Amino acid sequence: MADNKNEFITESLIVNNVRVCYTQYLFKRDEPFRGKGEGVFRTTLIIPKTLTDTVTAIQKTLAKVAVTAIKKGVLAQDSTVKAVKDGKDGIVGKDFGYPLLDGDKFVAKSDKAESFAKAVAGCWYMEIKSSRDTFFLVDEQNRELDHTDRATQRMFWSGDTVNADVTFNAYEPTGKKILGGISVWMNGLQKVKDGDGRQNMAVNRFKPIATLDSGTPDTTTDDAPASSEDMYAAMGM
């Protein structure tokens, strides 16, 4: 294999109308890997399998990066071709870093939480990350947001739909057991719409309080018992 340690093989892509999960590290770095260096900003994109054009675009981009990396000697041909083929079929090994994961096949073998397994059922997913805080966040009107601002942090929640600007990058082997692979870097996210999960937020379980003529809040409800005596009677007390 050629010595191409300084070779950067990348392809960028806009991925539209996908969901995000684990958004807490969009606003602060996660823990450093094995306690070394700095943590990274990251989130996970969930891509429904019904978005066939989007899935195909991702797979073609991954294949393009792989072919270029093979031609330039950054990745070995046999292991890379097998990894890309297996990845397209939803089979991912441990030795080659293939970022697009099948939620129906991979989760069962992972230590992901049960709620995450349900979230990615019928979907592909991939983790995207940035080692620099220069990635951008924008709203529906394409206005850039300050990711350190609390208002921005409330705008990007797990389950929300976003457009993602990502870059796929090939990296070379680091040892006999690590055959290299393809990672995905986060350039930016655009908020598209709120996710269904926000409906379960406590603030959404309250209703506007009607005000009586006297100016005191109306706290009566249609299903309230006529009196405390009736309530205890109904409980057999």
PDB file of C-alpha atoms in Angstrom:
ATOM      1  CA  MET A   1       0.000   0.000   0.000  1.00  0.00           C
ATOM      2  CA  ALA A   2       1.265   3.435  -0.878  1.00  0.00           C
ATOM      3  CA  ASP A   3       2.319   5.819   1.853  1.00  0.00           C
ATOM      4  CA  ASN A   4      -0.464   8.424   1.767  1.00  0.00           C
ATOM      5  CA  LYS A   5      -0.717   9.503   5.384  1.00  0.00           C
ATOM      6  CA  ASN A   6      -1.386  13.102   4.371  1.00  0.00           C
ATOM      7  CA  GLU A   7      -3.938  12.177   1.708  1.00  0.00           C
ATOM      8  CA  PHE A   8      -7.444  13.484   2.372  1.00  0.00           C
ATOM      9  CA  ILE A   9     -10.127  11.713   0.356  1.00  0.00           C
ATOM     10  CA  THR A  10     -13.472  13.341   0.921  1.00  0.00           C
ATOM     11  CA  GLU A  11     -16.899  13.755  -0.655  1.00  0.00           C
ATOM     12  CA  SER A  12     -19.623  16.074   0.663  1.00  0.00           C
ATOM     13  CA  LEU A  13     -23.379  15.553   0.528  1.00  0.00           C
ATOM     14  CA  ILE A  14     -26.578  17.257   1.692  1.00  0.00           C
ATOM     15  CA  VAL A  15     -28.898  14.742   3.356  1.00  0.00           C
ATOM     16  CA  ASN A  16     -32.468  16.078   3.548  1.00  0.00           C
ATOM     17  CA  ASN A  17     -35.417  15.359   5.846  1.00  0.00           C
ATOM     18  CA  VAL A  18     -33.777  12.985   8.300  1.00  0.00           C
ATOM     19  CA  ARG A  19     -34.203  12.801  12.071  1.00  0.00           C
ATOM     20  CA  VAL A  20     -31.598  13.536  14.720  1.00  0.00           C
ATOM     21  CA  CYS A  21     -30.968  11.581  17.886  1.00  0.00           C
ATOM     22  CA  TYR A  22     -28.640  12.318  20.827  1.00  0.00           C
ATOM     23  CA  THR A  23     -28.448  16.073  20.333  1.00  0.00           C
ATOM     24  CA  GLN A  24     -26.842  16.936  23.681  1.00  0.00           C
ATOM     25  CA  TYR A  25     -23.367  16.868  22.137  1.00  0.00           C
ATOM     26  CA  LEU A  26     -24.237  19.399  19.473  1.00  0.00           C
ATOM     27  CA  PHE A  27     -23.651  22.059  22.112  1.00  0.00           C
ATOM     28  CA  LYS A  28     -20.775  20.653  24.153  1.00  0.00           C
ATOM     29  CA  ARG A  29     -17.992  18.190  23.449  1.00  0.00           C
ATOM     30  CA  ASP A  30     -18.325  14.620  24.587  1.00  0.00           C
ATOM     31  CA  GLU A  31     -15.675  12.892  26.706  1.00  0.00           C
ATOM     32  CA  PRO A  32     -12.229  12.427  25.097  1.00  0.00           C
ATOM     33  CA  PHE A  33     -11.616   8.967  23.660  1.00  0.00           C
ATOM     34  CA  ARG A  34      -9.716   6.961  26.278  1.00  0.00           C
ATOM     35  CA  GLY A  35      -9.020  10.201  28.086  1.00  0.00           C
ATOM     36  CA  LYS A  36      -6.765  11.538  25.331  1.00  0.00           C
ATOM     37  CA  GLY A  37      -7.126  14.776  23.391  1.00  0.00           C
ATOM     38  CA  GLU A  38     -10.417  16.646  23.157  1.00  0.00           C
ATOM     39  CA  GLY A  39     -13.904  15.283  22.826  1.00  0.00           C
ATOM     40  CA  VAL A  40     -15.941  15.928  19.677  1.00  0.00           C
ATOM     41  CA  PHE A  41     -19.307  17.409  18.820  1.00  0.00           C
ATOM     42  CA  ARG A  42     -21.624  14.745  17.457  1.00  0.00           C
ATOM     43  CA  THR A  43     -25.147  13.585  16.790  1.00  0.00           C
ATOM     44  CA  THR A  44     -26.832  10.657  15.045  1.00  0.00           C
ATOM     45  CA  LEU A  45     -28.864  10.859  11.848  1.00  0.00           C
ATOM     46  CA  ILE A  46     -31.786   8.472  11.396  1.00  0.00           C
ATOM     47  CA  ILE A  47     -32.733   7.851   7.751  1.00  0.00           C
ATOM     48  CA  PRO A  48     -36.022   5.998   7.074  1.00  0.00           C
ATOM     49  CA  LYS A  49     -35.595   3.233   4.506  1.00  0.00           C
ATOM     50  CA  THR A  50     -38.549   4.712   2.645  1.00  0.00           C
ATOM     51  CA  LEU A  51     -36.246   7.599   1.625  1.00  0.00           C
ATOM     52  CA  THR A  52     -34.765   5.417  -1.109  1.00  0.00           C
ATOM     53  CA  ASP A  53     -33.205   8.292  -3.079  1.00  0.00           C
ATOM     54  CA  THR A  54     -31.436   9.568   0.030  1.00  0.00           C
ATOM     55  CA  VAL A  55     -30.159   6.120   1.010  1.00  0.00           C
ATOM     56  CA  THR A  56     -28.927   5.503  -2.549  1.00  0.00           C
ATOM     57  CA  ALA A  57     -27.145   8.876  -2.620  1.00  0.00           C
ATOM     58  CA  ILE A  58     -25.342   8.038   0.639  1.00  0.00           C
ATOM     59  CA  GLN A  59     -24.346   4.582  -0.566  1.00  0.00           C
ATOM     60  CA  LYS A  60     -23.056   5.948  -3.883  1.00  0.00           C
ATOM     61  CA  THR A  61     -21.022   8.592  -2.077  1.00  0.00           C
ATOM     62  CA  LEU A  62     -19.511   5.965   0.218  1.00  0.00           C
ATOM     63  CA  ALA A  63     -18.649   3.814  -2.801  1.00  0.00           C
ATOM     64  CA  LYS A  64     -17.048   6.786  -4.562  1.00  0.00           C
ATOM     65  CA  VAL A  65     -14.874   7.555  -1.545  1.00  0.00           C
ATOM     66  CA  ALA A  66     -13.907   3.887  -1.276  1.00  0.00           C
ATOM     67  CA  VAL A  67     -12.923   3.620  -4.950  1.00  0.00           C
ATOM     68  CA  THR A  68     -10.805   6.788  -4.762  1.00  0.00           C
ATOM     69  CA  ALA A  69      -9.122   5.576  -1.568  1.00  0.00           C
ATOM     70  CA  ILE A  70      -8.275   2.251  -3.204  1.00  0.00           C
ATOM     71  CA  LYS A  71      -6.849   3.930  -6.310  1.00  0.00           C
ATOM     72  CA  LYS A  72      -4.663   6.203  -4.180  1.00  0.00           C
ATOM     73  CA  GLY A  73      -3.460   3.382  -1.965  1.00  0.00           C
ATOM     74  CA  VAL A  74      -5.056   4.632   1.231  1.00  0.00           C
ATOM     75  CA  LEU A  75      -7.305   1.569   1.626  1.00  0.00           C
ATOM     76  CA  ALA A  76      -6.721  -2.054   0.625  1.00  0.00           C
ATOM     77  CA  GLN A  77      -8.930  -3.205  -2.235  1.00  0.00           C
ATOM     78  CA  ASP A  78     -10.161  -6.577  -0.977  1.00  0.00           C
ATOM     79  CA  SER A  79     -11.164  -5.510   2.533  1.00  0.00           C
ATOM     80  CA  THR A  80     -12.676  -2.226   1.330  1.00  0.00           C
ATOM     81  CA  VAL A  81     -14.762  -3.733  -1.469  1.00  0.00           C
ATOM     82  CA  LYS A  82     -16.078  -6.389   0.920  1.00  0.00           C
ATOM     83  CA  ALA A  83     -16.882  -3.779   3.596  1.00  0.00           C
ATOM     84  CA  VAL A  84     -18.790  -1.553   1.167  1.00  0.00           C
ATOM     85  CA  LYS A  85     -20.737  -4.506  -0.240  1.00  0.00           C
ATOM     86  CA  ASP A  86     -21.546  -5.838   3.230  1.00  0.00           C
ATOM     87  CA  GLY A  87     -22.491  -2.370   4.431  1.00  0.00           C
ATOM     88  CA  LYS A  88     -24.938  -1.945   1.570  1.00  0.00           C
ATOM     89  CA  ASP A  89     -26.534  -5.213   2.669  1.00  0.00           C
ATOM     90  CA  GLY A  90     -26.687  -4.025   6.270  1.00  0.00           C
ATOM     91  CA  ILE A  91     -23.844  -6.255   7.469  1.00  0.00           C
ATOM     92  CA  VAL A  92     -21.075  -4.435   9.309  1.00  0.00           C
ATOM     93  CA  GLY A  93     -17.899  -6.014  10.658  1.00  0.00           C
ATOM     94  CA  LYS A  94     -15.681  -4.700  13.434  1.00  0.00           C
ATOM     95  CA  ASP A  95     -12.486  -4.276  11.439  1.00  0.00           C
ATOM     96  CA  PHE A  96     -13.571  -1.711   8.847  1.00  0.00           C
ATOM     97  CA  GLY A  97     -15.275   1.566   9.693  1.00  0.00           C
ATOM     98  CA  TYR A  98     -18.443   1.754   7.600  1.00  0.00           C
ATOM     99  CA  PRO A  99     -20.710   4.534   8.894  1.00  0.00           C
ATOM    100  CA  LEU A 100     -24.149   3.703   7.454  1.00  0.00           C
ATOM    101  CA  LEU A 101     -25.716   1.188   9.830  1.00  0.00           C
ATOM    102  CA  ASP A 102     -28.884  -0.871   9.443  1.00  0.00           C
ATOM    103  CA  GLY A 103     -31.226  -0.262  12.358  1.00  0.00           C
ATOM    104  CA  ASP A 104     -32.950  -3.621  11.820  1.00  0.00           C
ATOM    105  CA  LYS A 105     -29.760  -5.707  11.792  1.00  0.00           C
ATOM    106  CA  PHE A 106     -27.056  -3.913  13.731  1.00  0.00           C
ATOM    107  CA  VAL A 107     -28.869  -2.767  16.878  1.00  0.00           C
ATOM    108  CA  ALA A 108     -29.568  -6.301  18.037  1.00  0.00           C
ATOM    109  CA  LYS A 109     -25.819  -6.862  18.375  1.00  0.00           C
ATOM    110  CA  SER A 110     -25.018  -3.527  19.970  1.00  0.00           C
ATOM    111  CA  ASP A 111     -25.333  -2.107  23.460  1.00  0.00           C
ATOM    112  CA  LYS A 112     -27.664   0.689  22.365  1.00  0.00           C
ATOM    113  CA  ALA A 113     -30.638   1.447  24.599  1.00  0.00           C
ATOM    114  CA  GLU A 114     -33.937  -0.254  23.846  1.00  0.00           C
ATOM    115  CA  SER A 115     -35.568   3.101  23.085  1.00  0.00           C
ATOM    116  CA  PHE A 116     -32.895   3.782  20.459  1.00  0.00           C
ATOM    117  CA  ALA A 117     -33.472   0.364  18.906  1.00  0.00           C
ATOM    118  CA  LYS A 118     -37.145   1.244  18.497  1.00  0.00           C
ATOM    119  CA  ALA A 119     -36.277   4.647  17.048  1.00  0.00           C
ATOM    120  CA  VAL A 120     -34.097   3.171  14.286  1.00  0.00           C
ATOM    121  CA  ALA A 121     -36.332   0.226  13.378  1.00  0.00           C
ATOM    122  CA  GLY A 122     -37.049   0.390   9.656  1.00  0.00           C
ATOM    123  CA  CYS A 123     -34.246   2.925   9.218  1.00  0.00           C
ATOM    124  CA  TRP A 124     -30.558   3.359   8.511  1.00  0.00           C
ATOM    125  CA  TYR A 125     -28.534   5.513  10.867  1.00  0.00           C
ATOM    126  CA  MET A 126     -25.083   7.060  11.088  1.00  0.00           C
ATOM    127  CA  GLU A 127     -23.177   9.104  13.621  1.00  0.00           C
ATOM    128  CA  ILE A 128     -21.747  12.393  12.393  1.00  0.00           C
ATOM    129  CA  LYS A 129     -19.184  14.424  14.288  1.00  0.00           C
ATOM    130  CA  SER A 130     -16.976  17.496  14.260  1.00  0.00           C
ATOM    131  CA  SER A 131     -13.674  18.027  16.030  1.00  0.00           C
ATOM    132  CA  ARG A 132     -14.075  21.792  15.573  1.00  0.00           C
ATOM    133  CA  ASP A 133     -16.815  24.118  16.822  1.00  0.00           C
ATOM    134  CA  THR A 134     -16.999  25.842  13.429  1.00  0.00           C
ATOM    135  CA  PHE A 135     -19.837  23.617  12.196  1.00  0.00           C
ATOM    136  CA  PHE A 136     -22.997  25.645  11.678  1.00  0.00           C
ATOM    137  CA  LEU A 137     -26.609  25.373  12.813  1.00  0.00           C
ATOM    138  CA  VAL A 138     -29.342  27.226  10.928  1.00  0.00           C
ATOM    139  CA  ASP A 139     -33.105  27.606  11.272  1.00  0.00           C
ATOM    140  CA  GLU A 140     -35.862  27.090   8.698  1.00  0.00           C
ATOM    141  CA  GLN A 141     -35.139  30.504   7.147  1.00  0.00           C
ATOM    142  CA  ASN A 142     -31.438  29.570   6.812  1.00  0.00           C
ATOM    143  CA  ARG A 143     -30.408  32.046   9.509  1.00  0.00           C
ATOM    144  CA  GLU A 144     -27.230  30.936  11.260  1.00  0.00           C
ATOM    145  CA  LEU A 145     -27.615  30.270  14.969  1.00  0.00           C
ATOM    146  CA  ASP A 146     -25.236  30.487  17.905  1.00  0.00           C
ATOM    147  CA  HIS A 147     -24.842  26.919  19.177  1.00  0.00           C
ATOM    148  CA  THR A 148     -23.886  28.217  22.647  1.00  0.00           C
ATOM    149  CA  ASP A 149     -27.233  30.038  22.968  1.00  0.00           C
ATOM    150  CA  ARG A 150     -29.911  28.353  25.080  1.00  0.00           C
ATOM    151  CA  ALA A 151     -32.592  29.216  22.514  1.00  0.00           C
ATOM    152  CA  THR A 152     -30.638  27.290  19.875  1.00  0.00           C
ATOM    153  CA  GLN A 153     -30.238  24.349  22.209  1.00  0.00           C
ATOM    154  CA  ARG A 154     -33.998  24.202  22.674  1.00  0.00           C
ATOM    155  CA  MET A 155     -34.448  24.231  18.889  1.00  0.00           C
ATOM    156  CA  PHE A 156     -32.594  20.964  18.202  1.00  0.00           C
ATOM    157  CA  TRP A 157     -34.087  18.025  20.085  1.00  0.00           C
ATOM    158  CA  SER A 158     -33.914  14.298  19.505  1.00  0.00           C
ATOM    159  CA  GLY A 159     -36.593  13.293  17.008  1.00  0.00           C
ATOM    160  CA  ASP A 160     -36.583  16.613  15.143  1.00  0.00           C
ATOM    161  CA  THR A 161     -36.280  16.605  11.353  1.00  0.00           C
ATOM    162  CA  VAL A 162     -33.208  18.281   9.865  1.00  0.00           C
ATOM    163  CA  ASN A 163     -31.199  18.701   6.689  1.00  0.00           C
ATOM    164  CA  ALA A 164     -27.562  17.717   7.228  1.00  0.00           C
ATOM    165  CA  ASP A 165     -24.440  18.889   5.402  1.00  0.00           C
ATOM    166  CA  VAL A 166     -21.881  16.093   5.829  1.00  0.00           C
ATOM    167  CA  THR A 167     -18.490  15.060   4.473  1.00  0.00           C
ATOM    168  CA  PHE A 168     -17.398  11.441   4.066  1.00  0.00           C
ATOM    169  CA  ASN A 169     -13.702  10.882   4.705  1.00  0.00           C
ATOM    170  CA  ALA A 170     -11.549   7.802   4.103  1.00  0.00           C
ATOM    171  CA  TYR A 171      -8.941   6.960   6.727  1.00  0.00           C
ATOM    172  CA  GLU A 172      -6.150   4.432   6.455  1.00  0.00           C
ATOM    173  CA  PRO A 173      -5.478   1.326   8.568  1.00  0.00           C
ATOM    174  CA  THR A 174      -3.923   1.841  11.987  1.00  0.00           C
ATOM    175  CA  GLY A 175      -2.955  -1.784  12.641  1.00  0.00           C
ATOM    176  CA  LYS A 176      -3.568  -5.396  11.661  1.00  0.00           C
ATOM    177  CA  LYS A 177      -7.003  -5.410  13.274  1.00  0.00           C
ATOM    178  CA  ILE A 178      -8.060  -1.978  12.047  1.00  0.00           C
ATOM    179  CA  LEU A 179      -8.407  -2.055   8.272  1.00  0.00           C
ATOM    180  CA  GLY A 180      -9.247   1.632   7.922  1.00  0.00           C
ATOM    181  CA  GLY A 181     -12.644   2.889   6.887  1.00  0.00           C
ATOM    182  CA  ILE A 182     -14.875   5.857   6.123  1.00  0.00           C
ATOM    183  CA  SER A 183     -16.049   8.384   8.693  1.00  0.00           C
ATOM    184  CA  VAL A 184     -18.673  11.115   8.426  1.00  0.00           C
ATOM    185  CA  TRP A 185     -17.958  14.674   9.494  1.00  0.00           C
ATOM    186  CA  MET A 186     -20.621  17.229  10.345  1.00  0.00           C
ATOM    187  CA  ASN A 187     -20.471  20.531   8.481  1.00  0.00           C
ATOM    188  CA  GLY A 188     -23.861  21.819   9.596  1.00  0.00           C
ATOM    189  CA  LEU A 189     -27.522  21.149  10.350  1.00  0.00           C
ATOM    190  CA  GLN A 190     -30.646  22.992   9.281  1.00  0.00           C
ATOM    191  CA  LYS A 191     -33.767  22.637  11.414  1.00  0.00           C
ATOM    192  CA  VAL A 192     -36.780  21.541   9.317  1.00  0.00           C
ATOM    193  CA  LYS A 193     -39.524  20.751  11.829  1.00  0.00           C
ATOM    194  CA  ASP A 194     -40.187  19.563  15.370  1.00  0.00           C
ATOM    195  CA  GLY A 195     -40.353  15.857  16.082  1.00  0.00           C
ATOM    196  CA  ASP A 196     -43.258  13.930  17.591  1.00  0.00           C
ATOM    197  CA  GLY A 197     -41.339  13.535  20.848  1.00  0.00           C
ATOM    198  CA  ARG A 198     -42.007  17.140  21.744  1.00  0.00           C
ATOM    199  CA  GLN A 199     -45.701  16.303  22.185  1.00  0.00           C
ATOM    200  CA  ASN A 200     -44.775  14.427  25.358  1.00  0.00           C
ATOM    201  CA  MET A 201     -42.988  17.370  26.944  1.00  0.00           C
ATOM    202  CA  ALA A 202     -44.551  18.460  30.233  1.00  0.00           C
ATOM    203  CA  VAL A 203     -45.273  21.953  28.931  1.00  0.00           C
ATOM    204  CA  ASN A 204     -47.467  20.452  26.204  1.00  0.00           C
ATOM    205  CA  ARG A 205     -49.597  18.548  28.731  1.00  0.00           C
ATOM    206  CA  PHE A 206     -50.907  21.770  30.250  1.00  0.00           C
ATOM    207  CA  LYS A 207     -53.844  23.685  28.849  1.00  0.00           C
ATOM    208  CA  PRO A 208     -54.497  27.437  28.876  1.00  0.00           C
ATOM    209  CA  ILE A 209     -56.196  28.487  32.113  1.00  0.00           C
ATOM    210  CA  ALA A 210     -59.577  30.107  31.665  1.00  0.00           C
ATOM    211  CA  THR A 211     -60.110  33.184  33.846  1.00  0.00           C
ATOM    212  CA  LEU A 212     -63.383  33.666  35.721  1.00  0.00           C
ATOM    213  CA  ASP A 213     -65.165  37.028  35.921  1.00  0.00           C
ATOM    214  CA  SER A 214     -63.788  37.406  39.426  1.00  0.00           C
ATOM    215  CA  GLY A 215     -60.265  37.311  38.049  1.00  0.00           C
ATOM    216  CA  THR A 216     -59.310  34.008  39.738  1.00  0.00           C
ATOM    217  CA  PRO A 217     -58.125  31.041  37.672  1.00  0.00           C
ATOM    218  CA  ASP A 218     -60.754  28.477  36.716  1.00  0.00           C
ATOM    219  CA  THR A 219     -59.346  25.161  37.959  1.00  0.00           C
ATOM    220  CA  THR A 220     -62.493  23.059  37.522  1.00  0.00           C
ATOM    221  CA  THR A 221     -62.450  20.027  35.205  1.00  0.00           C
ATOM    222  CA  ASP A 222     -65.249  18.057  33.603  1.00  0.00           C
ATOM    223  CA  ASP A 223     -64.253  14.810  35.301  1.00  0.00           C
ATOM    224  CA  ALA A 224     -63.790  16.183  38.833  1.00  0.00           C
ATOM    225  CA  PRO A 225     -65.964  14.532  41.532  1.00  0.00           C
ATOM    226  CA  ALA A 226     -68.827  16.582  42.934  1.00  0.00           C
ATOM    227  CA  SER A 227     -67.258  16.518  46.382  1.00  0.00           C
ATOM    228  CA  SER A 228     -64.439  14.920  48.332  1.00  0.00           C
ATOM    229  CA  GLU A 229     -67.060  12.756  50.032  1.00  0.00           C
ATOM    230  CA  ASP A 230     -68.118  11.265  46.685  1.00  0.00           C
ATOM    231  CA  MET A 231     -64.510  10.637  45.746  1.00  0.00           C
ATOM    232  CA  TYR A 232     -63.853   8.518  48.830  1.00  0.00           C
ATOM    233  CA  ALA A 233     -67.146   6.697  48.408  1.00  0.00           C
ATOM    234  CA  ALA A 234     -66.185   5.720  44.890  1.00  0.00           C
ATOM    235  CA  MET A 235     -62.998   4.171  46.321  1.00  0.00           C
ATOM    236  CA  GLY A 236     -65.010   2.099  48.809  1.00  0.00           C
ATOM    237  CA  MET A 237     -63.819   4.133  51.781  1.00  0.00           C
TER     238      MET A 237
END
